Amino acid sequence: MPPLGVGANLAMQDAAELALAITQEGVDEGVRAYESVMLPRAIEFAEDTKAGLLDMVPARPVRV
């Protein structure tokens, strides 16, 4: 989410963690290990993004 500034950081963290998991455990097991860490983190940031959006955008648009 741009206002939180986490998109690029998450992409780099994901790439590093996936590469490490694959080199340590092979492709199939490495991807499974990576996903077990990545999915909870992705859900957390998705929830934070939704909350941030709801804070920034009113439920009813203001008419001028």
PDB file of N, CA, C and O in Angstrom, chain B, residues numbered from 101:
ATOM      1  N   MET B 101       0.844  -1.184   0.000  1.00  0.00           N
ATOM      2  CA  MET B 101       0.000   0.000   0.000  1.00  0.00           C
ATOM      3  C   MET B 101       0.877   1.229   0.000  1.00  0.00           C
ATOM      4  O   MET B 101       1.710   1.376   0.894  1.00  0.00           O
ATOM      5  N   PRO B 102       0.728   2.110  -0.953  1.00  0.00           N
ATOM      6  CA  PRO B 102       1.587   3.294  -1.027  1.00  0.00           C
ATOM      7  C   PRO B 102       1.652   4.132   0.241  1.00  0.00           C
ATOM      8  O   PRO B 102       2.749   4.536   0.628  1.00  0.00           O
ATOM      9  N   PRO B 103       0.519   4.418   0.920  1.00  0.00           N
ATOM     10  CA  PRO B 103       0.645   5.249   2.116  1.00  0.00           C
ATOM     11  C   PRO B 103       1.479   4.613   3.227  1.00  0.00           C
ATOM     12  O   PRO B 103       2.074   5.324   4.037  1.00  0.00           O
ATOM     13  N   LEU B 104       1.528   3.300   3.272  1.00  0.00           N
ATOM     14  CA  LEU B 104       2.339   2.637   4.285  1.00  0.00           C
ATOM     15  C   LEU B 104       3.766   2.404   3.809  1.00  0.00           C
ATOM     16  O   LEU B 104       4.659   2.168   4.623  1.00  0.00           O
ATOM     17  N   GLY B 105       3.987   2.468   2.509  1.00  0.00           N
ATOM     18  CA  GLY B 105       5.323   2.288   1.954  1.00  0.00           C
ATOM     19  C   GLY B 105       5.878   0.887   2.105  1.00  0.00           C
ATOM     20  O   GLY B 105       7.085   0.725   2.284  1.00  0.00           O
ATOM     21  N   VAL B 106       5.044  -0.119   2.037  1.00  0.00           N
ATOM     22  CA  VAL B 106       5.511  -1.474   2.275  1.00  0.00           C
ATOM     23  C   VAL B 106       5.617  -2.343   1.024  1.00  0.00           C
ATOM     24  O   VAL B 106       6.193  -3.429   1.090  1.00  0.00           O
ATOM     25  N   GLY B 107       5.085  -1.903  -0.101  1.00  0.00           N
ATOM     26  CA  GLY B 107       5.035  -2.760  -1.287  1.00  0.00           C
ATOM     27  C   GLY B 107       6.391  -3.229  -1.773  1.00  0.00           C
ATOM     28  O   GLY B 107       6.609  -4.429  -1.938  1.00  0.00           O
ATOM     29  N   ALA B 108       7.302  -2.303  -2.004  1.00  0.00           N
ATOM     30  CA  ALA B 108       8.634  -2.671  -2.499  1.00  0.00           C
ATOM     31  C   ALA B 108       9.407  -3.459  -1.455  1.00  0.00           C
ATOM     32  O   ALA B 108      10.119  -4.406  -1.790  1.00  0.00           O
ATOM     33  N   ASN B 109       9.272  -3.073  -0.194  1.00  0.00           N
ATOM     34  CA  ASN B 109       9.964  -3.798   0.872  1.00  0.00           C
ATOM     35  C   ASN B 109       9.475  -5.239   0.962  1.00  0.00           C
ATOM     36  O   ASN B 109      10.276  -6.161   1.119  1.00  0.00           O
ATOM     37  N   LEU B 110       8.166  -5.433   0.864  1.00  0.00           N
ATOM     38  CA  LEU B 110       7.625  -6.794   0.899  1.00  0.00           C
ATOM     39  C   LEU B 110       8.093  -7.612  -0.297  1.00  0.00           C
ATOM     40  O   LEU B 110       8.393  -8.798  -0.160  1.00  0.00           O
ATOM     41  N   ALA B 111       8.157  -6.989  -1.464  1.00  0.00           N
ATOM     42  CA  ALA B 111       8.605  -7.707  -2.656  1.00  0.00           C
ATOM     43  C   ALA B 111      10.043  -8.197  -2.481  1.00  0.00           C
ATOM     44  O   ALA B 111      10.364  -9.334  -2.823  1.00  0.00           O
ATOM     45  N   MET B 112      10.895  -7.337  -1.950  1.00  0.00           N
ATOM     46  CA  MET B 112      12.298  -7.743  -1.736  1.00  0.00           C
ATOM     47  C   MET B 112      12.403  -8.808  -0.655  1.00  0.00           C
ATOM     48  O   MET B 112      13.170  -9.761  -0.790  1.00  0.00           O
ATOM     49  N   GLN B 113      11.633  -8.650   0.417  1.00  0.00           N
ATOM     50  CA  GLN B 113      11.655  -9.652   1.489  1.00  0.00           C
ATOM     51  C   GLN B 113      11.141 -10.991   0.979  1.00  0.00           C
ATOM     52  O   GLN B 113      11.717 -12.035   1.283  1.00  0.00           O
ATOM     53  N   ASP B 114      10.064 -10.966   0.208  1.00  0.00           N
ATOM     54  CA  ASP B 114       9.521 -12.200  -0.365  1.00  0.00           C
ATOM     55  C   ASP B 114      10.541 -12.886  -1.259  1.00  0.00           C
ATOM     56  O   ASP B 114      10.733 -14.099  -1.174  1.00  0.00           O
ATOM     57  N   ALA B 115      11.196 -12.110  -2.118  1.00  0.00           N
ATOM     58  CA  ALA B 115      12.189 -12.690  -3.037  1.00  0.00           C
ATOM     59  C   ALA B 115      13.330 -13.330  -2.268  1.00  0.00           C
ATOM     60  O   ALA B 115      13.756 -14.438  -2.594  1.00  0.00           O
ATOM     61  N   ALA B 116      13.827 -12.642  -1.251  1.00  0.00           N
ATOM     62  CA  ALA B 116      14.946 -13.178  -0.470  1.00  0.00           C
ATOM     63  C   ALA B 116      14.540 -14.442   0.272  1.00  0.00           C
ATOM     64  O   ALA B 116      15.281 -15.425   0.279  1.00  0.00           O
ATOM     65  N   GLU B 117      13.370 -14.421   0.897  1.00  0.00           N
ATOM     66  CA  GLU B 117      12.918 -15.592   1.655  1.00  0.00           C
ATOM     67  C   GLU B 117      12.640 -16.784   0.750  1.00  0.00           C
ATOM     68  O   GLU B 117      12.961 -17.920   1.098  1.00  0.00           O
ATOM     69  N   LEU B 118      12.047 -16.529  -0.405  1.00  0.00           N
ATOM     70  CA  LEU B 118      11.768 -17.619  -1.338  1.00  0.00           C
ATOM     71  C   LEU B 118      13.067 -18.219  -1.863  1.00  0.00           C
ATOM     72  O   LEU B 118      13.208 -19.440  -1.919  1.00  0.00           O
ATOM     73  N   ALA B 119      14.007 -17.376  -2.244  1.00  0.00           N
ATOM     74  CA  ALA B 119      15.292 -17.872  -2.748  1.00  0.00           C
ATOM     75  C   ALA B 119      16.005 -18.706  -1.693  1.00  0.00           C
ATOM     76  O   ALA B 119      16.543 -19.770  -1.997  1.00  0.00           O
ATOM     77  N   LEU B 120      16.008 -18.228  -0.465  1.00  0.00           N
ATOM     78  CA  LEU B 120      16.663 -18.966   0.619  1.00  0.00           C
ATOM     79  C   LEU B 120      15.970 -20.307   0.853  1.00  0.00           C
ATOM     80  O   LEU B 120      16.636 -21.333   0.991  1.00  0.00           O
ATOM     81  N   ALA B 121      14.648 -20.302   0.900  1.00  0.00           N
ATOM     82  CA  ALA B 121      13.915 -21.548   1.137  1.00  0.00           C
ATOM     83  C   ALA B 121      14.161 -22.560   0.028  1.00  0.00           C
ATOM     84  O   ALA B 121      14.326 -23.749   0.300  1.00  0.00           O
ATOM     85  N   ILE B 122      14.189 -22.097  -1.224  1.00  0.00           N
ATOM     86  CA  ILE B 122      14.423 -23.018  -2.345  1.00  0.00           C
ATOM     87  C   ILE B 122      15.841 -23.580  -2.304  1.00  0.00           C
ATOM     88  O   ILE B 122      16.039 -24.767  -2.562  1.00  0.00           O
ATOM     89  N   THR B 123      16.818 -22.754  -1.985  1.00  0.00           N
ATOM     90  CA  THR B 123      18.201 -23.255  -1.946  1.00  0.00           C
ATOM     91  C   THR B 123      18.412 -24.222  -0.791  1.00  0.00           C
ATOM     92  O   THR B 123      19.237 -25.131  -0.888  1.00  0.00           O
ATOM     93  N   GLN B 124      17.681 -24.039   0.293  1.00  0.00           N
ATOM     94  CA  GLN B 124      17.853 -24.913   1.455  1.00  0.00           C
ATOM     95  C   GLN B 124      17.047 -26.200   1.363  1.00  0.00           C
ATOM     96  O   GLN B 124      17.479 -27.244   1.853  1.00  0.00           O
ATOM     97  N   GLU B 125      15.860 -26.129   0.727  1.00  0.00           N
ATOM     98  CA  GLU B 125      14.949 -27.269   0.788  1.00  0.00           C
ATOM     99  C   GLU B 125      14.508 -27.812  -0.565  1.00  0.00           C
ATOM    100  O   GLU B 125      13.734 -28.767  -0.614  1.00  0.00           O
ATOM    101  N   GLY B 126      14.977 -27.233  -1.655  1.00  0.00           N
ATOM    102  CA  GLY B 126      14.506 -27.640  -2.976  1.00  0.00           C
ATOM    103  C   GLY B 126      13.237 -26.886  -3.329  1.00  0.00           C
ATOM    104  O   GLY B 126      12.655 -26.192  -2.494  1.00  0.00           O
ATOM    105  N   VAL B 127      12.822 -27.031  -4.564  1.00  0.00           N
ATOM    106  CA  VAL B 127      11.718 -26.207  -5.063  1.00  0.00           C
ATOM    107  C   VAL B 127      10.402 -26.509  -4.345  1.00  0.00           C
ATOM    108  O   VAL B 127       9.797 -25.598  -3.779  1.00  0.00           O
ATOM    109  N   ASP B 128       9.955 -27.742  -4.353  1.00  0.00           N
ATOM    110  CA  ASP B 128       8.635 -28.052  -3.790  1.00  0.00           C
ATOM    111  C   ASP B 128       8.549 -27.729  -2.296  1.00  0.00           C
ATOM    112  O   ASP B 128       7.652 -27.003  -1.867  1.00  0.00           O
ATOM    113  N   GLU B 129       9.464 -28.259  -1.521  1.00  0.00           N
ATOM    114  CA  GLU B 129       9.449 -28.015  -0.072  1.00  0.00           C
ATOM    115  C   GLU B 129       9.772 -26.561   0.250  1.00  0.00           C
ATOM    116  O   GLU B 129       9.227 -25.995   1.198  1.00  0.00           O
ATOM    117  N   GLY B 130      10.654 -25.959  -0.532  1.00  0.00           N
ATOM    118  CA  GLY B 130      11.012 -24.558  -0.316  1.00  0.00           C
ATOM    119  C   GLY B 130       9.828 -23.633  -0.527  1.00  0.00           C
ATOM    120  O   GLY B 130       9.609 -22.708   0.256  1.00  0.00           O
ATOM    121  N   VAL B 131       9.068 -23.878  -1.576  1.00  0.00           N
ATOM    122  CA  VAL B 131       7.883 -23.052  -1.831  1.00  0.00           C
ATOM    123  C   VAL B 131       6.860 -23.245  -0.717  1.00  0.00           C
ATOM    124  O   VAL B 131       6.243 -22.279  -0.269  1.00  0.00           O
ATOM    125  N   ARG B 132       6.677 -24.474  -0.272  1.00  0.00           N
ATOM    126  CA  ARG B 132       5.739 -24.716   0.830  1.00  0.00           C
ATOM    127  C   ARG B 132       6.184 -23.989   2.097  1.00  0.00           C
ATOM    128  O   ARG B 132       5.373 -23.360   2.776  1.00  0.00           O
ATOM    129  N   ALA B 133       7.471 -24.079   2.409  1.00  0.00           N
ATOM    130  CA  ALA B 133       7.988 -23.406   3.602  1.00  0.00           C
ATOM    131  C   ALA B 133       7.822 -21.894   3.485  1.00  0.00           C
ATOM    132  O   ALA B 133       7.411 -21.233   4.438  1.00  0.00           O
ATOM    133  N   TYR B 134       8.136 -21.359   2.332  1.00  0.00           N
ATOM    134  CA  TYR B 134       8.002 -19.924   2.092  1.00  0.00           C
ATOM    135  C   TYR B 134       6.546 -19.486   2.236  1.00  0.00           C
ATOM    136  O   TYR B 134       6.264 -18.478   2.884  1.00  0.00           O
ATOM    137  N   GLU B 135       5.627 -20.231   1.641  1.00  0.00           N
ATOM    138  CA  GLU B 135       4.219 -19.864   1.712  1.00  0.00           C
ATOM    139  C   GLU B 135       3.687 -19.886   3.138  1.00  0.00           C
ATOM    140  O   GLU B 135       2.812 -19.093   3.484  1.00  0.00           O
ATOM    141  N   SER B 136       4.205 -20.785   3.969  1.00  0.00           N
ATOM    142  CA  SER B 136       3.729 -20.850   5.355  1.00  0.00           C
ATOM    143  C   SER B 136       4.089 -19.585   6.132  1.00  0.00           C
ATOM    144  O   SER B 136       3.422 -19.238   7.107  1.00  0.00           O
ATOM    145  N   VAL B 137       5.137 -18.903   5.700  1.00  0.00           N
ATOM    146  CA  VAL B 137       5.543 -17.640   6.332  1.00  0.00           C
ATOM    147  C   VAL B 137       4.901 -16.459   5.615  1.00  0.00           C
ATOM    148  O   VAL B 137       4.452 -15.507   6.254  1.00  0.00           O
ATOM    149  N   MET B 138       4.860 -16.523   4.290  1.00  0.00           N
ATOM    150  CA  MET B 138       4.395 -15.403   3.484  1.00  0.00           C
ATOM    151  C   MET B 138       2.893 -15.167   3.622  1.00  0.00           C
ATOM    152  O   MET B 138       2.467 -14.018   3.742  1.00  0.00           O
ATOM    153  N   LEU B 139       2.087 -16.213   3.610  1.00  0.00           N
ATOM    154  CA  LEU B 139       0.631 -16.034   3.612  1.00  0.00           C
ATOM    155  C   LEU B 139       0.120 -15.297   4.851  1.00  0.00           C
ATOM    156  O   LEU B 139      -0.674 -14.367   4.703  1.00  0.00           O
ATOM    157  N   PRO B 140       0.534 -15.664   6.062  1.00  0.00           N
ATOM    158  CA  PRO B 140       0.060 -14.892   7.223  1.00  0.00           C
ATOM    159  C   PRO B 140       0.495 -13.420   7.152  1.00  0.00           C
ATOM    160  O   PRO B 140      -0.267 -12.529   7.527  1.00  0.00           O
ATOM    161  N   ARG B 141       1.703 -13.172   6.677  1.00  0.00           N
ATOM    162  CA  ARG B 141       2.189 -11.795   6.558  1.00  0.00           C
ATOM    163  C   ARG B 141       1.367 -11.045   5.509  1.00  0.00           C
ATOM    164  O   ARG B 141       1.001  -9.889   5.721  1.00  0.00           O
ATOM    165  N   ALA B 142       1.079 -11.689   4.394  1.00  0.00           N
ATOM    166  CA  ALA B 142       0.295 -11.050   3.339  1.00  0.00           C
ATOM    167  C   ALA B 142      -1.112 -10.725   3.830  1.00  0.00           C
ATOM    168  O   ALA B 142      -1.647  -9.660   3.521  1.00  0.00           O
ATOM    169  N   ILE B 143      -1.708 -11.626   4.584  1.00  0.00           N
ATOM    170  CA  ILE B 143      -3.041 -11.377   5.131  1.00  0.00           C
ATOM    171  C   ILE B 143      -3.008 -10.183   6.079  1.00  0.00           C
ATOM    172  O   ILE B 143      -3.892  -9.327   6.040  1.00  0.00           O
ATOM    173  N   GLU B 144      -1.993 -10.128   6.924  1.00  0.00           N
ATOM    174  CA  GLU B 144      -1.862  -9.011   7.863  1.00  0.00           C
ATOM    175  C   GLU B 144      -1.773  -7.672   7.116  1.00  0.00           C
ATOM    176  O   GLU B 144      -2.458  -6.712   7.470  1.00  0.00           O
ATOM    177  N   PHE B 145      -0.927  -7.616   6.087  1.00  0.00           N
ATOM    178  CA  PHE B 145      -0.781  -6.371   5.347  1.00  0.00           C
ATOM    179  C   PHE B 145      -2.028  -6.050   4.527  1.00  0.00           C
ATOM    180  O   PHE B 145      -2.346  -4.876   4.336  1.00  0.00           O
ATOM    181  N   ALA B 146      -2.736  -7.058   4.043  1.00  0.00           N
ATOM    182  CA  ALA B 146      -3.985  -6.811   3.322  1.00  0.00           C
ATOM    183  C   ALA B 146      -5.022  -6.207   4.262  1.00  0.00           C
ATOM    184  O   ALA B 146      -5.753  -5.292   3.883  1.00  0.00           O
ATOM    185  N   GLU B 147      -5.085  -6.719   5.483  1.00  0.00           N
ATOM    186  CA  GLU B 147      -6.019  -6.165   6.466  1.00  0.00           C
ATOM    187  C   GLU B 147      -5.631  -4.734   6.836  1.00  0.00           C
ATOM    188  O   GLU B 147      -6.499  -3.871   6.963  1.00  0.00           O
ATOM    189  N   ASP B 148      -4.334  -4.479   7.010  1.00  0.00           N
ATOM    190  CA  ASP B 148      -3.860  -3.118   7.307  1.00  0.00           C
ATOM    191  C   ASP B 148      -4.181  -2.174   6.156  1.00  0.00           C
ATOM    192  O   ASP B 148      -4.569  -1.026   6.377  1.00  0.00           O
ATOM    193  N   THR B 149      -4.019  -2.656   4.932  1.00  0.00           N
ATOM    194  CA  THR B 149      -4.314  -1.836   3.757  1.00  0.00           C
ATOM    195  C   THR B 149      -5.792  -1.485   3.705  1.00  0.00           C
ATOM    196  O   THR B 149      -6.154  -0.341   3.429  1.00  0.00           O
ATOM    197  N   LYS B 150      -6.637  -2.457   3.968  1.00  0.00           N
ATOM    198  CA  LYS B 150      -8.078  -2.201   3.969  1.00  0.00           C
ATOM    199  C   LYS B 150      -8.437  -1.184   5.041  1.00  0.00           C
ATOM    200  O   LYS B 150      -9.215  -0.264   4.790  1.00  0.00           O
ATOM    201  N   ALA B 151      -7.879  -1.343   6.230  1.00  0.00           N
ATOM    202  CA  ALA B 151      -8.158  -0.390   7.312  1.00  0.00           C
ATOM    203  C   ALA B 151      -7.681   1.009   6.935  1.00  0.00           C
ATOM    204  O   ALA B 151      -8.376   1.992   7.190  1.00  0.00           O
ATOM    205  N   GLY B 152      -6.504   1.102   6.329  1.00  0.00           N
ATOM    206  CA  GLY B 152      -5.987   2.397   5.896  1.00  0.00           C
ATOM    207  C   GLY B 152      -6.862   3.030   4.839  1.00  0.00           C
ATOM    208  O   GLY B 152      -7.100   4.237   4.859  1.00  0.00           O
ATOM    209  N   LEU B 153      -7.338   2.223   3.921  1.00  0.00           N
ATOM    210  CA  LEU B 153      -8.223   2.729   2.876  1.00  0.00           C
ATOM    211  C   LEU B 153      -9.513   3.260   3.485  1.00  0.00           C
ATOM    212  O   LEU B 153      -9.983   4.334   3.108  1.00  0.00           O
ATOM    213  N   LEU B 154     -10.081   2.522   4.416  1.00  0.00           N
ATOM    214  CA  LEU B 154     -11.315   2.961   5.050  1.00  0.00           C
ATOM    215  C   LEU B 154     -11.108   4.246   5.843  1.00  0.00           C
ATOM    216  O   LEU B 154     -12.030   5.054   5.956  1.00  0.00           O
ATOM    217  N   ASP B 155      -9.910   4.448   6.395  1.00  0.00           N
ATOM    218  CA  ASP B 155      -9.606   5.688   7.105  1.00  0.00           C
ATOM    219  C   ASP B 155      -9.463   6.865   6.144  1.00  0.00           C
ATOM    220  O   ASP B 155      -9.818   7.993   6.488  1.00  0.00           O
ATOM    221  N   MET B 156      -8.947   6.611   4.947  1.00  0.00           N
ATOM    222  CA  MET B 156      -8.669   7.694   4.000  1.00  0.00           C
ATOM    223  C   MET B 156      -9.869   8.051   3.129  1.00  0.00           C
ATOM    224  O   MET B 156     -10.012   9.201   2.714  1.00  0.00           O
ATOM    225  N   VAL B 157     -10.719   7.090   2.854  1.00  0.00           N
ATOM    226  CA  VAL B 157     -11.832   7.312   1.937  1.00  0.00           C
ATOM    227  C   VAL B 157     -13.137   7.186   2.718  1.00  0.00           C
ATOM    228  O   VAL B 157     -13.407   6.141   3.309  1.00  0.00           O
ATOM    229  N   PRO B 158     -13.942   8.234   2.723  1.00  0.00           N
ATOM    230  CA  PRO B 158     -15.196   8.149   3.475  1.00  0.00           C
ATOM    231  C   PRO B 158     -16.145   7.113   2.865  1.00  0.00           C
ATOM    232  O   PRO B 158     -16.129   6.866   1.659  1.00  0.00           O
ATOM    233  N   ALA B 159     -16.948   6.531   3.705  1.00  0.00           N
ATOM    234  CA  ALA B 159     -17.907   5.533   3.237  1.00  0.00           C
ATOM    235  C   ALA B 159     -18.894   6.160   2.254  1.00  0.00           C
ATOM    236  O   ALA B 159     -19.309   5.527   1.283  1.00  0.00           O
ATOM    237  N   ARG B 160     -19.257   7.395   2.519  1.00  0.00           N
ATOM    238  CA  ARG B 160     -20.148   8.138   1.622  1.00  0.00           C
ATOM    239  C   ARG B 160     -19.355   9.314   1.071  1.00  0.00           C
ATOM    240  O   ARG B 160     -18.829  10.117   1.841  1.00  0.00           O
ATOM    241  N   PRO B 161     -19.264   9.423  -0.211  1.00  0.00           N
ATOM    242  CA  PRO B 161     -18.529  10.559  -0.789  1.00  0.00           C
ATOM    243  C   PRO B 161     -19.172  11.882  -0.377  1.00  0.00           C
ATOM    244  O   PRO B 161     -20.395  11.994  -0.292  1.00  0.00           O
ATOM    245  N   VAL B 162     -18.346  12.857  -0.128  1.00  0.00           N
ATOM    246  CA  VAL B 162     -18.821  14.192   0.219  1.00  0.00           C
ATOM    247  C   VAL B 162     -19.202  14.899  -1.069  1.00  0.00           C
ATOM    248  O   VAL B 162     -18.408  14.962  -2.008  1.00  0.00           O
ATOM    249  N   ARG B 163     -20.390  15.419  -1.115  1.00  0.00           N
ATOM    250  CA  ARG B 163     -20.857  16.132  -2.311  1.00  0.00           C
ATOM    251  C   ARG B 163     -20.592  17.618  -2.115  1.00  0.00           C
ATOM    252  O   ARG B 163     -20.852  18.178  -1.050  1.00  0.00           O
ATOM    253  N   VAL B 164     -20.077  18.235  -3.149  1.00  0.00           N
ATOM    254  CA  VAL B 164     -19.798  19.670  -3.080  1.00  0.00           C
ATOM    255  C   VAL B 164     -20.632  20.448  -4.052  1.00  0.00           C
ATOM    256  O   VAL B 164     -20.519  21.672  -4.121  1.00  0.00           O
TER     257      VAL B 164
END
